Coordinates of C-alpha atoms and ligand atoms in Angstrom, one line a residue:
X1 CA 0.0 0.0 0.0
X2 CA 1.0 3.3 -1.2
X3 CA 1.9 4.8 2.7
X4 CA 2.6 8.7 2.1
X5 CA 3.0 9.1 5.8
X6 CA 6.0 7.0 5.9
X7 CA 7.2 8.3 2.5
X8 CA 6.7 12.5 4.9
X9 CA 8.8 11.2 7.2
X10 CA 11.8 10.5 4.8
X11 CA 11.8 14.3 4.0
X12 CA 13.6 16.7 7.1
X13 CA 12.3 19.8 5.1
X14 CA 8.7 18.5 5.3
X15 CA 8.5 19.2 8.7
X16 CA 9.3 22.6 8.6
X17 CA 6.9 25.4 9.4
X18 CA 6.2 29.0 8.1
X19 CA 4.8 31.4 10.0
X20 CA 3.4 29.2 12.0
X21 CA 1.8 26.6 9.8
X22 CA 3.1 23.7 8.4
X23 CA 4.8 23.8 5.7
X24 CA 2.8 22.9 2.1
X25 CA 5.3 22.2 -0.6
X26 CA 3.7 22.3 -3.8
X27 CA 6.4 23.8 -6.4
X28 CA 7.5 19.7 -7.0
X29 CA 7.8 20.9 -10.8
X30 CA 11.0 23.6 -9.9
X31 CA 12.7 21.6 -7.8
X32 CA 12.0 18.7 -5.6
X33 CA 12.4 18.5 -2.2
X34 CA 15.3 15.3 -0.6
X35 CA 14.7 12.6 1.2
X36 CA 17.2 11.7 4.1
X37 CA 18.5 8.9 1.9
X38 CA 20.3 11.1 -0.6
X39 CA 21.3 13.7 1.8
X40 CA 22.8 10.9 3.8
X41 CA 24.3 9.2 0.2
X42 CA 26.0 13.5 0.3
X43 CA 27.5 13.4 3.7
X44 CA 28.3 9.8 3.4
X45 CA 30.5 10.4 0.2
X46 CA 31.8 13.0 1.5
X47 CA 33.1 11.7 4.6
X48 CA 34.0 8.5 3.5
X49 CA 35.3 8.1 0.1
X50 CA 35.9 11.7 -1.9
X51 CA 38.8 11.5 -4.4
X52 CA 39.3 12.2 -8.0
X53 CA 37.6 9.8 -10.5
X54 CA 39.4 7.8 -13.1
X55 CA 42.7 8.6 -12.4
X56 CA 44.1 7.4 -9.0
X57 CA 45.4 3.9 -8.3
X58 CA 44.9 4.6 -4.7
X59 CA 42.1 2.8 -2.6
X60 CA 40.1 5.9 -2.3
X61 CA 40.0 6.8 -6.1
X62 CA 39.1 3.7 -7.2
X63 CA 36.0 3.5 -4.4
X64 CA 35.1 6.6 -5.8
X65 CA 35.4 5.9 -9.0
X66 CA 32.7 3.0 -8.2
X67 CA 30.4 4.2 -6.4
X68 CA 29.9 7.2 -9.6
X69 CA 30.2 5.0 -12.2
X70 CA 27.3 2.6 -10.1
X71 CA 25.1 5.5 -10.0
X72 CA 25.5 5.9 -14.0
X73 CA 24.5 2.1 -14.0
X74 CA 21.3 3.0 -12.0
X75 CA 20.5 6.1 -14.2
X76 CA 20.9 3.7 -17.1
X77 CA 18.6 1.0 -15.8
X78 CA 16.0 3.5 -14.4
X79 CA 15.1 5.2 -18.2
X80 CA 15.9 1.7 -19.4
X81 CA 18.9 2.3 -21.6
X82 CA 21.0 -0.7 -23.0
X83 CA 23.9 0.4 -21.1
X84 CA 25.6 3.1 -19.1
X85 CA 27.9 4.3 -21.7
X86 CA 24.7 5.7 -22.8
X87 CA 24.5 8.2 -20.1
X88 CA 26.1 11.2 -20.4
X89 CA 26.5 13.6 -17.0
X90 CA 25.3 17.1 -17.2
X91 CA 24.6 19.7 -15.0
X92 CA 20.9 19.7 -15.7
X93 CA 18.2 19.1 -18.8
X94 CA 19.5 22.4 -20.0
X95 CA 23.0 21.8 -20.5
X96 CA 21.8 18.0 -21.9
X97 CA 19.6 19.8 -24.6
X98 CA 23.2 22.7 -25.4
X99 CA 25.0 19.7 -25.3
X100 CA 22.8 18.4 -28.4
X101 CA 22.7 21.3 -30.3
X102 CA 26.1 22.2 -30.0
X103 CA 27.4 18.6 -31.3
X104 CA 25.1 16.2 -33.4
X105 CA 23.0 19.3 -34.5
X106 CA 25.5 21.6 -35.5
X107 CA 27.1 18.5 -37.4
X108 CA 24.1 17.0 -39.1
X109 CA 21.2 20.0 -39.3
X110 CA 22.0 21.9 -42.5
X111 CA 20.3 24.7 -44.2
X112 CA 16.6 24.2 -45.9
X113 CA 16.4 21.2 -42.8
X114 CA 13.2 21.7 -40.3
X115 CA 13.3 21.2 -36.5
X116 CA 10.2 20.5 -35.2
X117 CA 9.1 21.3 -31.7
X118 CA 5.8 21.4 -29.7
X119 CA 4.2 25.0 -28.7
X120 CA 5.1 23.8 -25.4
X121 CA 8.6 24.2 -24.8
X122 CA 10.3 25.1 -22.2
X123 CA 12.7 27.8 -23.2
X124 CA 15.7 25.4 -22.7
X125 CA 14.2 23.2 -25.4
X126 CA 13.5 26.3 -27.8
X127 CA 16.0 28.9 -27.5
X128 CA 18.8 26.4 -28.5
X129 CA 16.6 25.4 -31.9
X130 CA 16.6 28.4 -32.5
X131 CA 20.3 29.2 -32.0
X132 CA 20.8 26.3 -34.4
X133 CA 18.1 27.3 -36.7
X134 CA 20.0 30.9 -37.1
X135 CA 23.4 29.5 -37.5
X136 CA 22.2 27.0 -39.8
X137 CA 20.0 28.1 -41.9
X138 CA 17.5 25.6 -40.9
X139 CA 14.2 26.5 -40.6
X140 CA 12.6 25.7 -36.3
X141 CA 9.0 24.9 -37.3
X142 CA 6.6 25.1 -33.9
X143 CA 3.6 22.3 -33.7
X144 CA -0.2 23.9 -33.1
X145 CA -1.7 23.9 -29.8
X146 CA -5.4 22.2 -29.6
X147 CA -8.2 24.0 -28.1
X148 CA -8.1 22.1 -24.6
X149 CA -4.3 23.5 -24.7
X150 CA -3.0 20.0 -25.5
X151 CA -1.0 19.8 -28.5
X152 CA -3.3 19.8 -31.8
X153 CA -2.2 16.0 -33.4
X154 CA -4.9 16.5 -36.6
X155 CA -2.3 18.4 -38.2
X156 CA 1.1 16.7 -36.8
X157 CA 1.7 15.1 -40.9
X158 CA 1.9 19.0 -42.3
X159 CA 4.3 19.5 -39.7
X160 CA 6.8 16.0 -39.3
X161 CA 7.4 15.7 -43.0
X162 CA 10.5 14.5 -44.8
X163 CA 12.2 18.0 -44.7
X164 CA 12.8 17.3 -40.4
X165 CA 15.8 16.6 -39.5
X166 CA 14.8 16.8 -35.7
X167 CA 12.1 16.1 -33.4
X168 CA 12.5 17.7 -30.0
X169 CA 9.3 18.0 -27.6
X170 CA 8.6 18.0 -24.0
X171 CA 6.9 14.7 -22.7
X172 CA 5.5 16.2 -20.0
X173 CA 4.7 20.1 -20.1
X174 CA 6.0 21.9 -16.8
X175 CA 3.8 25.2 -18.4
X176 CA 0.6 23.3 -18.4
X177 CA 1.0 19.5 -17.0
X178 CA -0.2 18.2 -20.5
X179 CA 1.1 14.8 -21.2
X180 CA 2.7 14.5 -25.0
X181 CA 2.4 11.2 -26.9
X182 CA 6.2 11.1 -27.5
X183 CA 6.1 7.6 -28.6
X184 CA 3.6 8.1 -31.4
X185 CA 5.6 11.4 -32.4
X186 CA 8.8 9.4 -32.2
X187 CA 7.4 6.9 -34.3
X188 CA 6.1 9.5 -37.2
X189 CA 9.8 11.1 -37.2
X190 CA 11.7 7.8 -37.3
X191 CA 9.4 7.4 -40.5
X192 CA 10.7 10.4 -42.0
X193 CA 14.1 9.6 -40.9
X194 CA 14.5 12.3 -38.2
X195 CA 16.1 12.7 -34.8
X196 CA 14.2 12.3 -31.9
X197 CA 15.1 14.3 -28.8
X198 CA 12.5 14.2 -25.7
X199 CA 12.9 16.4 -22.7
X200 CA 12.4 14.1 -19.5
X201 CA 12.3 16.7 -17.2
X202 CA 8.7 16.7 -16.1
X203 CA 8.4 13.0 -16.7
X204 CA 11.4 11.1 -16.1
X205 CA 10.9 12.0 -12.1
X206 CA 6.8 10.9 -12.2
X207 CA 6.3 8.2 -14.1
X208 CA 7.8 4.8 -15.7
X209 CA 9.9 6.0 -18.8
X210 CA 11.5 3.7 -21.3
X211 CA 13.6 5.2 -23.7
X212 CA 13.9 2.4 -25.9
X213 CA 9.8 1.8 -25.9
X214 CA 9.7 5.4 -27.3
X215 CA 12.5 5.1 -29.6
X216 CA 14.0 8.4 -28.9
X217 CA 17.7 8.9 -29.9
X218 CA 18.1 11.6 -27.2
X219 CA 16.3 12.0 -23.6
X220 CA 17.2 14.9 -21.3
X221 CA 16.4 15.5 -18.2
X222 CA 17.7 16.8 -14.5
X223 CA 18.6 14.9 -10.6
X224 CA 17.1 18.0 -8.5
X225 CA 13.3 17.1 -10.0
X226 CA 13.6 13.7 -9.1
X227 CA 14.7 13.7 -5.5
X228 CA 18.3 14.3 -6.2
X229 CA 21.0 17.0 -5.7
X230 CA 21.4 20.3 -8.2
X231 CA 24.2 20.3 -10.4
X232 CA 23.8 16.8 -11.9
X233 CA 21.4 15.6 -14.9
X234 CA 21.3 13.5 -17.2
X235 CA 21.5 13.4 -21.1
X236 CA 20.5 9.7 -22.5
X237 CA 22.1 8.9 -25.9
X238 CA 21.2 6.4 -27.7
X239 CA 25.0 4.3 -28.8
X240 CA 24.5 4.6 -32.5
X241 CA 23.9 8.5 -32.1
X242 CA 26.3 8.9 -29.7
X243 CA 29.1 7.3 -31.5
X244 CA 28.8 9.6 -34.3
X245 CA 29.1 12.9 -32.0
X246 CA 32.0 14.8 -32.0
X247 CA 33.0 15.9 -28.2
X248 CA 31.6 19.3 -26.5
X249 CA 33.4 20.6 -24.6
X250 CA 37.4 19.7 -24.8
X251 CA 40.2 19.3 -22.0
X252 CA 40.9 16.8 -19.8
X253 CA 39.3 13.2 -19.0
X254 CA 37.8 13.6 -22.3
X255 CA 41.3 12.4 -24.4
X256 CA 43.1 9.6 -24.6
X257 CA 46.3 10.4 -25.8
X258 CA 47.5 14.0 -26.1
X259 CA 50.6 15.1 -28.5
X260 CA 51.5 19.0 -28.4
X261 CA 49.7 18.6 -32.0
X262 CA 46.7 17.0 -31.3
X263 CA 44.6 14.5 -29.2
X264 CA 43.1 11.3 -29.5
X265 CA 39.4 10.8 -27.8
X266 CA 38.5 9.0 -24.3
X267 CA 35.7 6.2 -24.8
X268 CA 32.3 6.7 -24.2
X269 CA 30.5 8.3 -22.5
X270 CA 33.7 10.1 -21.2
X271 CA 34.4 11.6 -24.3
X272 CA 31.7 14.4 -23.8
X273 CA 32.4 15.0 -19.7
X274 CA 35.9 16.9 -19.7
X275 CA 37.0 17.9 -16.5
X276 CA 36.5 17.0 -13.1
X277 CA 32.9 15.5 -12.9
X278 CA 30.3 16.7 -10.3
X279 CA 31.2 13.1 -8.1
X280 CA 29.1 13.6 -5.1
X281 CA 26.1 15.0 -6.6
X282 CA 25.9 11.9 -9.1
X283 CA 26.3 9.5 -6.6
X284 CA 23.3 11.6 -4.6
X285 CA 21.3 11.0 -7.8
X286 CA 21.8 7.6 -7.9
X287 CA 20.5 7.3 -4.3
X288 CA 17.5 9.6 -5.3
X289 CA 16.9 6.8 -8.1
X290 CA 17.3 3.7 -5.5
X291 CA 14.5 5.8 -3.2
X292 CA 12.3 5.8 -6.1
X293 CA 12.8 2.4 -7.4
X294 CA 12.0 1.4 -4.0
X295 CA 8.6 3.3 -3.8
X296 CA 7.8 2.4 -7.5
X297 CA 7.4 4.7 -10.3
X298 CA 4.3 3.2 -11.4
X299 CA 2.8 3.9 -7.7
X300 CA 4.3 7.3 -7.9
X301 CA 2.4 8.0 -11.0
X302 CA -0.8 6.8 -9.6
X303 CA -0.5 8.2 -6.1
X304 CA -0.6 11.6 -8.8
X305 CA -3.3 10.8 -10.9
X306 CA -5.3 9.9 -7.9
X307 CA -4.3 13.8 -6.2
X308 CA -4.6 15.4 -9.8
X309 CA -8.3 14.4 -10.4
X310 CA -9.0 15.0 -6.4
X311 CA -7.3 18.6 -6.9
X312 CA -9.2 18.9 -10.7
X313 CA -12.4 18.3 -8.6
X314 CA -12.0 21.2 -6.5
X315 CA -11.2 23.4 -8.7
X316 CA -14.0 22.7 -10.9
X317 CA -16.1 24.3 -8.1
X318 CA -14.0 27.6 -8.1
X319 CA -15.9 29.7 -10.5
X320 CA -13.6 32.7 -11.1
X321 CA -10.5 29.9 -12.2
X322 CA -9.1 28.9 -15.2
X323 CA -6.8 25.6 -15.4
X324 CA -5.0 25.0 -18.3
X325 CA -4.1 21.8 -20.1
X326 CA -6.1 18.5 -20.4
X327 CA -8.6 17.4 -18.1
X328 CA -8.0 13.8 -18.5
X329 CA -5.9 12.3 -16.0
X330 CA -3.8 10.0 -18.4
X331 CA -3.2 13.2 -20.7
X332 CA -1.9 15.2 -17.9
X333 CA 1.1 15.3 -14.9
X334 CA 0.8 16.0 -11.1
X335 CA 0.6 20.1 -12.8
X336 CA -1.9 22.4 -12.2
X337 CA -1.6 25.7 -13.7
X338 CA -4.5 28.2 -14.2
X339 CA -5.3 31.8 -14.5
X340 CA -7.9 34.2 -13.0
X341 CA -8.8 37.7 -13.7
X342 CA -9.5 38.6 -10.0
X343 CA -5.7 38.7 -8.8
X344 CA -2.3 39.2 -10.4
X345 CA -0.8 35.3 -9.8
X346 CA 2.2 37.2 -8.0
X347 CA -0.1 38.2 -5.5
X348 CA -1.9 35.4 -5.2
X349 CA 1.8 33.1 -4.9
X350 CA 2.4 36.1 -2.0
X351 CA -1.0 35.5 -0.5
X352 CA -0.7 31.6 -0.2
X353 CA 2.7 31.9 1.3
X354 CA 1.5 33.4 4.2
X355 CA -0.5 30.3 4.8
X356 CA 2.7 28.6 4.2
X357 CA 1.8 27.6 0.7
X358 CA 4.8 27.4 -1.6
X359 CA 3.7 27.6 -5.9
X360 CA 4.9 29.0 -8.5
X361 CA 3.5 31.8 -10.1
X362 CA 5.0 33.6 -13.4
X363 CA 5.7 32.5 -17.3
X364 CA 7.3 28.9 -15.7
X365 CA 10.3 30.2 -18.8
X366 CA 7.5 29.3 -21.4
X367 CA 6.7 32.7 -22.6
X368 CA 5.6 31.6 -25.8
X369 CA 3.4 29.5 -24.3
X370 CA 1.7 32.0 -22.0
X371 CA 1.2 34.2 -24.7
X372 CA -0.8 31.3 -26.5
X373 CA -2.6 31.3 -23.6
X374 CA -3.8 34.4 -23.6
X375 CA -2.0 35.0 -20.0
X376 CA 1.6 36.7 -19.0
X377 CA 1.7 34.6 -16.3
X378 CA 0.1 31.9 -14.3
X379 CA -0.2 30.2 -11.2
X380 CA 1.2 26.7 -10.6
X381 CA 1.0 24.1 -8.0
X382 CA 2.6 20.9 -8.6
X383 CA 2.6 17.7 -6.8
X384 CA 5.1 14.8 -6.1
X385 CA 5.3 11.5 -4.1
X386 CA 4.7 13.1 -0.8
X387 CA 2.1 15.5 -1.3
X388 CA -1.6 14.5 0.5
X389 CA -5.0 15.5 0.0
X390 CA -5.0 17.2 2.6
X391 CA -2.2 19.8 1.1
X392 CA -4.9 20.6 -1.8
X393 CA -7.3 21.3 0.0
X394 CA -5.1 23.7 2.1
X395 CA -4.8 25.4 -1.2
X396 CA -8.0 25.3 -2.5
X397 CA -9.0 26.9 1.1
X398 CA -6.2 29.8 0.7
X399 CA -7.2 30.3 -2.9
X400 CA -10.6 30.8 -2.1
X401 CA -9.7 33.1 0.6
X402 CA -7.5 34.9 -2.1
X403 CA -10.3 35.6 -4.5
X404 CA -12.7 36.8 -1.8
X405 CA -9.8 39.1 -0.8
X406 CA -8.9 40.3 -3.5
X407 CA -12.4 40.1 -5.2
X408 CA -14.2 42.4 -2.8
X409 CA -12.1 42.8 0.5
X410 CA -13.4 40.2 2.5
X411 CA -11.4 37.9 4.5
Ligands
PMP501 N1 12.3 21.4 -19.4 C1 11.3 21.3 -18.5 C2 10.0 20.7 -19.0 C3 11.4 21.8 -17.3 O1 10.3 21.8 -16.4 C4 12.6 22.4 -16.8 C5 12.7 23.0 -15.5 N2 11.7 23.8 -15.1 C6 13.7 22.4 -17.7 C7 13.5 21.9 -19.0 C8 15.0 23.0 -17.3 O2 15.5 22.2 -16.3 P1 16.9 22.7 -15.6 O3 16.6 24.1 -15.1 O4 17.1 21.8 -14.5 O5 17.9 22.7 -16.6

């Protein structure tokens, strides 16, 4: 049984209160909060076994050197790869998605080539398309949004077509919680003969993901969403594609032999990680991953359908709301994101804070997207593993409070 008590009690931070009241954590979709697992996994390292990686013969190296290289072997097996060489350390989905664009795209996107991506994006999955676009010459074509702010599929042949040379898209949107059919999508570029890249970063931490069931050559995506530390992420390659890629950035760890001349590349994946890696933070990741794995990431998604259509149900009662994205529980994540004339969502983030209420409130870096919308900015709560019904309807209670407040200065 799913026992989110116990899971509460994992979490120090959880207990914390704010001006009096206990704390309600519900901005999951920024960053997640740790359990005292992988803060434990941090100090633990730390105290026990730091040292450089891959280069000592001493003791200490090589436990290091283990334990970071075992928590690339969990990464690999939690998104399903084939192997571990196909994980590739980043500091986060951003510098997984540069990473992308500055290698395989600047080698293999060429002028009168189309990028395809959904209206969706977060800016770290645009803004580099359309660095490469610009540089290119290629031309970053942006997928229609449906009326229910889902993306619009009637019309996904006018827009995959045998002129894309990439696919990139958010699976799950951090803007609007809409689920994307990536596999479907993947499935209609690998058709055309296009690259597939998927950004994991809403999905990867909520929900079973197998790269190889969607056929994506690239999946992106960050530790501090999923439990783990900030600093470390992920970029999953898929060995064919990665093979092919020239290195990012250059220096050491990344070469094999070095001449005054010239250099001779390190296998894979350490050909694209120069420099001293980010050890400790990986290693926190992979204990983030073990916590996971040991709640279940098909439970975790349920436990979040089950709040989503609880939290969908009170809001449906709130007259002066509007939530975006799907309403169906299997098109949407643990997001909701909505919009209301009566109050400025700054306010209203300011307003729920006081009750100890932590959301998001502001474009959520999809601008585009907001202006789609119709909106500048919105309101967002989002949930994880831990959160209760009881934490919605804290919110629903402030946000009604809000709206009376702000409506016509009742409290
Ligand atoms: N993509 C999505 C869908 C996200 O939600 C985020 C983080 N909000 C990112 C990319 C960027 O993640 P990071 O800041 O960890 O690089």
């Amino acid at each position: 049984m799913y026992d989110v008590k116990k899971i509460r009690e994992d979490f120090p931070i959880l207990s914390r209160e704010l001006y009096g009241k206990p704390l309600v954590y519900l901005d999951n979709a920024a960053t997640s909060q740790k359990p005292r697992q992988v803060i434990d996994a941090l100090t633990d390292y730390y105290t026990n076994y730091n040292a450089n990686v891959h280069r000592g013969v001493h003791t200490l190296s090589q436990e290091a050197t283990d334990l970071y290289e075992g928590a690339r072997t969990k990464v690999a097996r939690f998104i399903n790869a084939d192997e571990p060489e196909e994980i590739v350390w980043t500091r986060n989905t951003t510098e997984s998605i540069n990473l992308v664009a500055h290698t395989w795209a600047k080698a293999n996107i060429q002028a009168g080539d189309e990028i395809v991506v959904t209206p969706m994006e977060h800016h770290s999955n645009l803004v580099p398309w359309q660095q490469v676009a610009r540089e290119s010459g290629a031309k970053l074509r942006i997928m229609p949004l449906a009326e229910d702010a889902g993306l619009d599929m009637s019309q996904i042949d006018q827009y995959i077509t045998s002129r894309t040379k990439l696919l990139a898209m958010v699976h799950v949107s951090n803007g609007i919680g809409a689920v994307n059919p990536v596999k479907e999508l993947a499935a209609k570029a690998r058709k055309v003969g296009a690259a597939v890249l998927v950004d994991g970063a809403q999905s990867v931490p909520h929900m079973p993901v197998d790269v190889k069931d969607i056929d994506c050559d690239f999946m992106a995506f960050s530790g501090h969403k999923m439990l783990g530390p900030t600093g470390i992420g992920a970029l999953y390659v898929k060995r064919e594609t990665l093979e092919e890629m020239d290195p990012f950035l250059t220096g050491g760890e990344m070469v094999l032999e070095v001449w005054y001349d010239r250099a001779s590349w390190n296998d894979l994946p350490m050909r694209f990680e120069a420099g001293t890696p980010n050890i400790a933070d990986a290693v926190g990741l992979g204990a983030a991953v073990d916590y996971l794995e040991g709640i279940g990431m098909e439970n975790i998604r349920q436990h979040e359908v089950q709040l989503t259509e609880y939290a969908l149900d009170a809001f449906k009662e709130i007259e002066a709301v509007d939530l975006f994205g799907p309403l169906e529980s299997e098109r949407r994540g643990g997001i909701l994101s909505f919009h209301t004339d009566i109050v400025h969502p700054h306010d209203l983030g300011t307003f729920l804070d006081r009750d100890a209420i932590a959301i998001r409130t502001g474009h959520h870096c999809t601008m585009p997207l907001m202006r789609s919308l119709g909106v500048v900015a919105s309101a967002r709560a989002s949930l994880y593993l831990y959160n209760t019904e009881e934490e919605i309807d804290c919110l629903v209670d402030s946000l009604k409070r809000a709206l009376r407040y702000f409506g016509d200065g009742t409290r």
